[in-house]
């Protein structure tokens, strides 16, 4: 039997050798350092501030509450004073309302912070509430609130708890270092999650380019009858939620469905460790593992930093730039967000800062489509990007939708493989956004007409 995988995908240059053997370094905040906490670090409604300028806050304190059902708490990662509440720049280039706290260096934490706790003595409702209070969201994707994910309509129908240890994005190694250095927390987090779903088994999916992590996790779960390690074929985007579910279970879901509709709960390794820390160690989500890498940085490294830390500190801790980067990305080269500055904070969904001395994309001007069909061959969602691009060029939302354009996961495989260097993924992102806006406008119009 071959390794678990999916149909399609590509094999980009991995680049992981730059930082994969660099142990996680803890980078603590400095006294007087400004910590910035955006109120939109998750999918859904922005959080609502619970503090005012001048308030003193504690490490681990909830400083903003969920602004809706799909939303999440925001916590302070330091003790200090709220200096401002104002819009600040985040990784995607937008300005987001944020709470700015000046670190007082006292490290004064909320009551019971860091205490051991036995999850087996907690009810399912208590565990979900702890996860909610801890502000945990998906830490490897869009930031879906984890407490919502852990409370599906019918928990008895969940038969898979899948840990995404694929880390298929090139250059990123933070999840790998977690698997190597904190495997017991990953297994502990899975056990906490399995306590919520009595009919489920746990599966830790790891690409086969990480043999040491596979060996370590297999050793950790050898006496755990409900947990196993699944070796995945190294291929991008193996770590995508839908492709991972397909590889592990053989089940397929559309964009209109959630993993729970396929009987699955999927979280990445960092999220699972955060669940363990919150439930078993009374430590809410205030830290994040970040990879700083690429050929422009002096010493590629994996850092554990407090949420709210400015990216400039990470670059300084990595020895600075050995040469001025021509391209900087929040994330990796396939799905990362291009940056014009690194003056923004580490947030829950942050994963990496990748820097390059040369912008390979800009160096290759797009040309006419040669209709080679390679984009169709590699699409993990079985779409026809060549036709979707035609609809995009005409700004024809109806045709784009009819071609199942809203099923696109924006993985970038089509743009990567295109010999004409067509900006396919960029076009599809814009079209998906336009379709979403049109649908929202139609719903608003229908609601207004219904009132009249």
PDB file of C-alpha atoms in Angstrom, residues 237-416:
ATOM      1  CA  UNK A 237      -0.737  21.159  -0.950  1.00  0.00           C
ATOM      2  CA  UNK A 238      -0.905  17.981   1.153  1.00  0.00           C
ATOM      3  CA  UNK A 239      -1.542  20.070   4.264  1.00  0.00           C
ATOM      4  CA  UNK A 240      -4.677  21.719   2.895  1.00  0.00           C
ATOM      5  CA  UNK A 241      -7.698  20.809   4.993  1.00  0.00           C
ATOM      6  CA  UNK A 242      -9.659  19.173   2.183  1.00  0.00           C
ATOM      7  CA  UNK A 243      -6.650  17.398   0.673  1.00  0.00           C
ATOM      8  CA  UNK A 244      -5.613  16.086   4.082  1.00  0.00           C
ATOM      9  CA  UNK A 245      -9.092  14.706   4.736  1.00  0.00           C
ATOM     10  CA  UNK A 246      -9.038  13.061   1.297  1.00  0.00           C
ATOM     11  CA  UNK A 247      -5.613  11.518   1.943  1.00  0.00           C
ATOM     12  CA  UNK A 248      -6.430  10.201   5.419  1.00  0.00           C
ATOM     13  CA  UNK A 249     -10.063   9.132   5.024  1.00  0.00           C
ATOM     14  CA  UNK A 250     -10.802   9.012   1.289  1.00  0.00           C
ATOM     15  CA  UNK A 251     -13.697  11.429   1.859  1.00  0.00           C
ATOM     16  CA  UNK A 252     -14.239  14.621  -0.132  1.00  0.00           C
ATOM     17  CA  UNK A 253     -15.969  17.831   0.895  1.00  0.00           C
ATOM     18  CA  UNK A 254     -16.862  20.991  -1.013  1.00  0.00           C
ATOM     19  CA  UNK A 255     -16.468  24.612   0.041  1.00  0.00           C
ATOM     20  CA  UNK A 256     -20.077  24.556   1.253  1.00  0.00           C
ATOM     21  CA  UNK A 257     -19.228  21.891   3.826  1.00  0.00           C
ATOM     22  CA  UNK A 258     -17.195  21.801   7.010  1.00  0.00           C
ATOM     23  CA  UNK A 259     -14.834  18.960   7.961  1.00  0.00           C
ATOM     24  CA  UNK A 260     -17.385  17.950  10.599  1.00  0.00           C
ATOM     25  CA  UNK A 261     -19.798  17.152   7.756  1.00  0.00           C
ATOM     26  CA  UNK A 262     -17.292  14.456   6.738  1.00  0.00           C
ATOM     27  CA  UNK A 263     -16.964  13.241  10.316  1.00  0.00           C
ATOM     28  CA  UNK A 264     -13.623  14.992  10.830  1.00  0.00           C
ATOM     29  CA  UNK A 265     -12.069  17.533  13.150  1.00  0.00           C
ATOM     30  CA  UNK A 266      -8.810  18.893  11.714  1.00  0.00           C
ATOM     31  CA  UNK A 267      -6.243  21.017  13.555  1.00  0.00           C
ATOM     32  CA  UNK A 268      -2.579  21.684  12.953  1.00  0.00           C
ATOM     33  CA  UNK A 269       0.138  20.725  15.419  1.00  0.00           C
ATOM     34  CA  UNK A 270       0.484  24.189  16.971  1.00  0.00           C
ATOM     35  CA  UNK A 271      -3.263  24.372  17.638  1.00  0.00           C
ATOM     36  CA  UNK A 272      -3.247  20.913  19.244  1.00  0.00           C
ATOM     37  CA  UNK A 273      -0.328  21.925  21.488  1.00  0.00           C
ATOM     38  CA  UNK A 274      -2.248  25.086  22.419  1.00  0.00           C
ATOM     39  CA  UNK A 275      -5.261  22.963  23.400  1.00  0.00           C
ATOM     40  CA  UNK A 276      -3.017  20.849  25.625  1.00  0.00           C
ATOM     41  CA  UNK A 277      -1.441  23.926  27.213  1.00  0.00           C
ATOM     42  CA  UNK A 278      -4.804  25.552  27.904  1.00  0.00           C
ATOM     43  CA  UNK A 279      -6.577  22.488  29.274  1.00  0.00           C
ATOM     44  CA  UNK A 280      -3.740  20.653  31.038  1.00  0.00           C
ATOM     45  CA  UNK A 281      -1.377  23.504  31.963  1.00  0.00           C
ATOM     46  CA  UNK A 282      -3.838  26.396  32.492  1.00  0.00           C
ATOM     47  CA  UNK A 283      -1.853  28.408  29.950  1.00  0.00           C
ATOM     48  CA  UNK A 284      -3.920  30.321  27.379  1.00  0.00           C
ATOM     49  CA  UNK A 285      -2.768  31.179  23.874  1.00  0.00           C
ATOM     50  CA  UNK A 286      -0.165  33.914  24.298  1.00  0.00           C
ATOM     51  CA  UNK A 287       2.778  32.443  22.337  1.00  0.00           C
ATOM     52  CA  UNK A 288       3.460  31.390  18.751  1.00  0.00           C
ATOM     53  CA  UNK A 289       6.215  29.474  16.971  1.00  0.00           C
ATOM     54  CA  UNK A 290       7.534  31.467  13.985  1.00  0.00           C
ATOM     55  CA  UNK A 291      10.062  30.508  11.307  1.00  0.00           C
ATOM     56  CA  UNK A 292      12.312  33.330  10.067  1.00  0.00           C
ATOM     57  CA  UNK A 293      13.986  32.057   6.915  1.00  0.00           C
ATOM     58  CA  UNK A 294      15.073  32.636   3.327  1.00  0.00           C
ATOM     59  CA  UNK A 295      18.374  33.496   1.678  1.00  0.00           C
ATOM     60  CA  UNK A 296      18.254  37.162   2.723  1.00  0.00           C
ATOM     61  CA  UNK A 297      18.327  36.558   6.487  1.00  0.00           C
ATOM     62  CA  UNK A 298      21.646  35.991   8.258  1.00  0.00           C
ATOM     63  CA  UNK A 299      20.680  33.036  10.467  1.00  0.00           C
ATOM     64  CA  UNK A 300      17.373  31.299   9.632  1.00  0.00           C
ATOM     65  CA  UNK A 301      15.716  30.323  12.885  1.00  0.00           C
ATOM     66  CA  UNK A 302      12.576  29.089  14.648  1.00  0.00           C
ATOM     67  CA  UNK A 303      11.410  31.350  17.459  1.00  0.00           C
ATOM     68  CA  UNK A 304       8.844  31.043  20.216  1.00  0.00           C
ATOM     69  CA  UNK A 305       7.545  34.568  20.746  1.00  0.00           C
ATOM     70  CA  UNK A 306       4.700  36.277  22.553  1.00  0.00           C
ATOM     71  CA  UNK A 307       1.730  37.299  20.462  1.00  0.00           C
ATOM     72  CA  UNK A 308       1.937  41.022  19.735  1.00  0.00           C
ATOM     73  CA  UNK A 309       5.718  41.015  19.209  1.00  0.00           C
ATOM     74  CA  UNK A 310       6.911  43.146  16.290  1.00  0.00           C
ATOM     75  CA  UNK A 311       8.463  41.193  13.413  1.00  0.00           C
ATOM     76  CA  UNK A 312      11.440  43.545  13.432  1.00  0.00           C
ATOM     77  CA  UNK A 313      12.551  41.945  16.708  1.00  0.00           C
ATOM     78  CA  UNK A 314      12.529  38.510  15.096  1.00  0.00           C
ATOM     79  CA  UNK A 315      14.709  39.682  12.228  1.00  0.00           C
ATOM     80  CA  UNK A 316      17.142  41.279  14.681  1.00  0.00           C
ATOM     81  CA  UNK A 317      17.281  38.029  16.689  1.00  0.00           C
ATOM     82  CA  UNK A 318      18.035  36.145  13.451  1.00  0.00           C
ATOM     83  CA  UNK A 319      21.076  38.356  12.859  1.00  0.00           C
ATOM     84  CA  UNK A 320      19.313  40.842  10.605  1.00  0.00           C
ATOM     85  CA  UNK A 321      19.388  40.826   6.816  1.00  0.00           C
ATOM     86  CA  UNK A 322      22.707  39.856   5.250  1.00  0.00           C
ATOM     87  CA  UNK A 323      21.498  41.585   2.116  1.00  0.00           C
ATOM     88  CA  UNK A 324      18.459  43.730   1.421  1.00  0.00           C
ATOM     89  CA  UNK A 325      15.590  41.378   0.471  1.00  0.00           C
ATOM     90  CA  UNK A 326      13.882  41.927  -2.843  1.00  0.00           C
ATOM     91  CA  UNK A 327      10.835  40.017  -1.655  1.00  0.00           C
ATOM     92  CA  UNK A 328       9.395  39.406   1.811  1.00  0.00           C
ATOM     93  CA  UNK A 329       6.470  37.147   2.660  1.00  0.00           C
ATOM     94  CA  UNK A 330       4.325  36.569   5.693  1.00  0.00           C
ATOM     95  CA  UNK A 331       4.186  32.783   5.403  1.00  0.00           C
ATOM     96  CA  UNK A 332       5.779  30.737   2.643  1.00  0.00           C
ATOM     97  CA  UNK A 333       6.271  31.241  -1.112  1.00  0.00           C
ATOM     98  CA  UNK A 334       3.139  29.336  -2.189  1.00  0.00           C
ATOM     99  CA  UNK A 335       0.415  30.864  -0.012  1.00  0.00           C
ATOM    100  CA  UNK A 336       2.240  33.652   1.785  1.00  0.00           C
ATOM    101  CA  UNK A 337       1.280  37.324   1.728  1.00  0.00           C
ATOM    102  CA  UNK A 338       3.752  39.718   0.065  1.00  0.00           C
ATOM    103  CA  UNK A 339       5.005  42.415   2.439  1.00  0.00           C
ATOM    104  CA  UNK A 340       6.240  45.969   1.919  1.00  0.00           C
ATOM    105  CA  UNK A 341       7.326  46.289   5.562  1.00  0.00           C
ATOM    106  CA  UNK A 342       7.979  44.088   8.593  1.00  0.00           C
ATOM    107  CA  UNK A 343       6.614  46.665  11.018  1.00  0.00           C
ATOM    108  CA  UNK A 344       3.627  44.600  12.137  1.00  0.00           C
ATOM    109  CA  UNK A 345       2.852  42.223  15.021  1.00  0.00           C
ATOM    110  CA  UNK A 346       2.937  38.453  15.340  1.00  0.00           C
ATOM    111  CA  UNK A 347      -0.685  37.279  15.369  1.00  0.00           C
ATOM    112  CA  UNK A 348      -2.396  33.938  15.960  1.00  0.00           C
ATOM    113  CA  UNK A 349      -2.308  32.962  12.285  1.00  0.00           C
ATOM    114  CA  UNK A 350       1.305  34.050  11.747  1.00  0.00           C
ATOM    115  CA  UNK A 351       3.608  31.225  10.700  1.00  0.00           C
ATOM    116  CA  UNK A 352       6.767  32.602   9.131  1.00  0.00           C
ATOM    117  CA  UNK A 353       8.707  35.482   7.674  1.00  0.00           C
ATOM    118  CA  UNK A 354      10.317  34.333   4.424  1.00  0.00           C
ATOM    119  CA  UNK A 355      12.788  36.649   2.695  1.00  0.00           C
ATOM    120  CA  UNK A 356      14.420  36.361  -0.713  1.00  0.00           C
ATOM    121  CA  UNK A 357      17.274  38.236  -2.346  1.00  0.00           C
ATOM    122  CA  UNK A 358      15.562  37.872  -5.718  1.00  0.00           C
ATOM    123  CA  UNK A 359      11.896  38.106  -6.689  1.00  0.00           C
ATOM    124  CA  UNK A 360      11.545  35.154  -9.057  1.00  0.00           C
ATOM    125  CA  UNK A 361       7.906  35.945  -9.790  1.00  0.00           C
ATOM    126  CA  UNK A 362       8.566  39.544 -10.822  1.00  0.00           C
ATOM    127  CA  UNK A 363      11.519  38.393 -12.947  1.00  0.00           C
ATOM    128  CA  UNK A 364       9.208  36.345 -15.190  1.00  0.00           C
ATOM    129  CA  UNK A 365       6.711  38.463 -17.099  1.00  0.00           C
ATOM    130  CA  UNK A 366       3.415  36.687 -17.913  1.00  0.00           C
ATOM    131  CA  UNK A 367       2.725  35.729 -21.510  1.00  0.00           C
ATOM    132  CA  UNK A 368      -0.193  34.277 -23.445  1.00  0.00           C
ATOM    133  CA  UNK A 369      -1.698  30.960 -22.348  1.00  0.00           C
ATOM    134  CA  UNK A 370      -0.424  28.068 -24.483  1.00  0.00           C
ATOM    135  CA  UNK A 371      -3.293  25.769 -23.406  1.00  0.00           C
ATOM    136  CA  UNK A 372      -0.919  23.059 -22.200  1.00  0.00           C
ATOM    137  CA  UNK A 373      -3.345  21.843 -19.531  1.00  0.00           C
ATOM    138  CA  UNK A 374      -0.755  21.572 -16.769  1.00  0.00           C
ATOM    139  CA  UNK A 375      -2.860  23.725 -14.443  1.00  0.00           C
ATOM    140  CA  UNK A 376      -5.725  21.244 -14.812  1.00  0.00           C
ATOM    141  CA  UNK A 377      -3.456  18.290 -14.028  1.00  0.00           C
ATOM    142  CA  UNK A 378      -2.155  19.731 -10.759  1.00  0.00           C
ATOM    143  CA  UNK A 379      -5.335  21.307  -9.337  1.00  0.00           C
ATOM    144  CA  UNK A 380      -6.184  19.401  -6.132  1.00  0.00           C
ATOM    145  CA  UNK A 381      -9.837  20.427  -6.459  1.00  0.00           C
ATOM    146  CA  UNK A 382     -10.170  19.050 -10.028  1.00  0.00           C
ATOM    147  CA  UNK A 383     -10.970  22.486 -11.466  1.00  0.00           C
ATOM    148  CA  UNK A 384     -10.127  23.929 -14.891  1.00  0.00           C
ATOM    149  CA  UNK A 385      -7.978  26.999 -14.137  1.00  0.00           C
ATOM    150  CA  UNK A 386      -7.444  27.821 -17.826  1.00  0.00           C
ATOM    151  CA  UNK A 387     -11.192  28.432 -18.249  1.00  0.00           C
ATOM    152  CA  UNK A 388     -11.504  30.133 -14.865  1.00  0.00           C
ATOM    153  CA  UNK A 389      -8.812  32.582 -15.989  1.00  0.00           C
ATOM    154  CA  UNK A 390     -10.806  33.459 -19.098  1.00  0.00           C
ATOM    155  CA  UNK A 391     -13.830  34.227 -16.924  1.00  0.00           C
ATOM    156  CA  UNK A 392     -11.603  36.266 -14.610  1.00  0.00           C
ATOM    157  CA  UNK A 393     -10.198  38.329 -17.484  1.00  0.00           C
ATOM    158  CA  UNK A 394     -13.780  39.138 -18.549  1.00  0.00           C
ATOM    159  CA  UNK A 395     -14.806  39.768 -14.931  1.00  0.00           C
ATOM    160  CA  UNK A 396     -17.698  37.381 -15.591  1.00  0.00           C
ATOM    161  CA  UNK A 397     -18.826  36.320 -12.126  1.00  0.00           C
ATOM    162  CA  UNK A 398     -21.521  33.983 -13.441  1.00  0.00           C
ATOM    163  CA  UNK A 399     -19.108  32.031 -15.644  1.00  0.00           C
ATOM    164  CA  UNK A 400     -16.526  31.903 -12.860  1.00  0.00           C
ATOM    165  CA  UNK A 401     -19.127  30.484 -10.485  1.00  0.00           C
ATOM    166  CA  UNK A 402     -20.392  28.000 -13.094  1.00  0.00           C
ATOM    167  CA  UNK A 403     -16.820  26.725 -13.430  1.00  0.00           C
ATOM    168  CA  UNK A 404     -16.850  26.031  -9.667  1.00  0.00           C
ATOM    169  CA  UNK A 405     -14.405  28.853  -9.069  1.00  0.00           C
ATOM    170  CA  UNK A 406     -15.594  29.180  -5.476  1.00  0.00           C
ATOM    171  CA  UNK A 407     -14.165  25.695  -4.841  1.00  0.00           C
ATOM    172  CA  UNK A 408     -10.653  27.066  -5.420  1.00  0.00           C
ATOM    173  CA  UNK A 409      -8.519  26.838  -2.276  1.00  0.00           C
ATOM    174  CA  UNK A 410      -6.009  29.420  -3.578  1.00  0.00           C
ATOM    175  CA  UNK A 411      -3.121  26.998  -3.079  1.00  0.00           C
ATOM    176  CA  UNK A 412      -1.104  28.439  -5.967  1.00  0.00           C
ATOM    177  CA  UNK A 413      -0.354  25.113  -7.665  1.00  0.00           C
ATOM    178  CA  UNK A 414      -1.702  26.305 -11.010  1.00  0.00           C
ATOM    179  CA  UNK A 415       0.352  29.503 -11.006  1.00  0.00           C
ATOM    180  CA  UNK A 416       3.445  27.570  -9.916  1.00  0.00           C
TER     181      UNK A 416
END
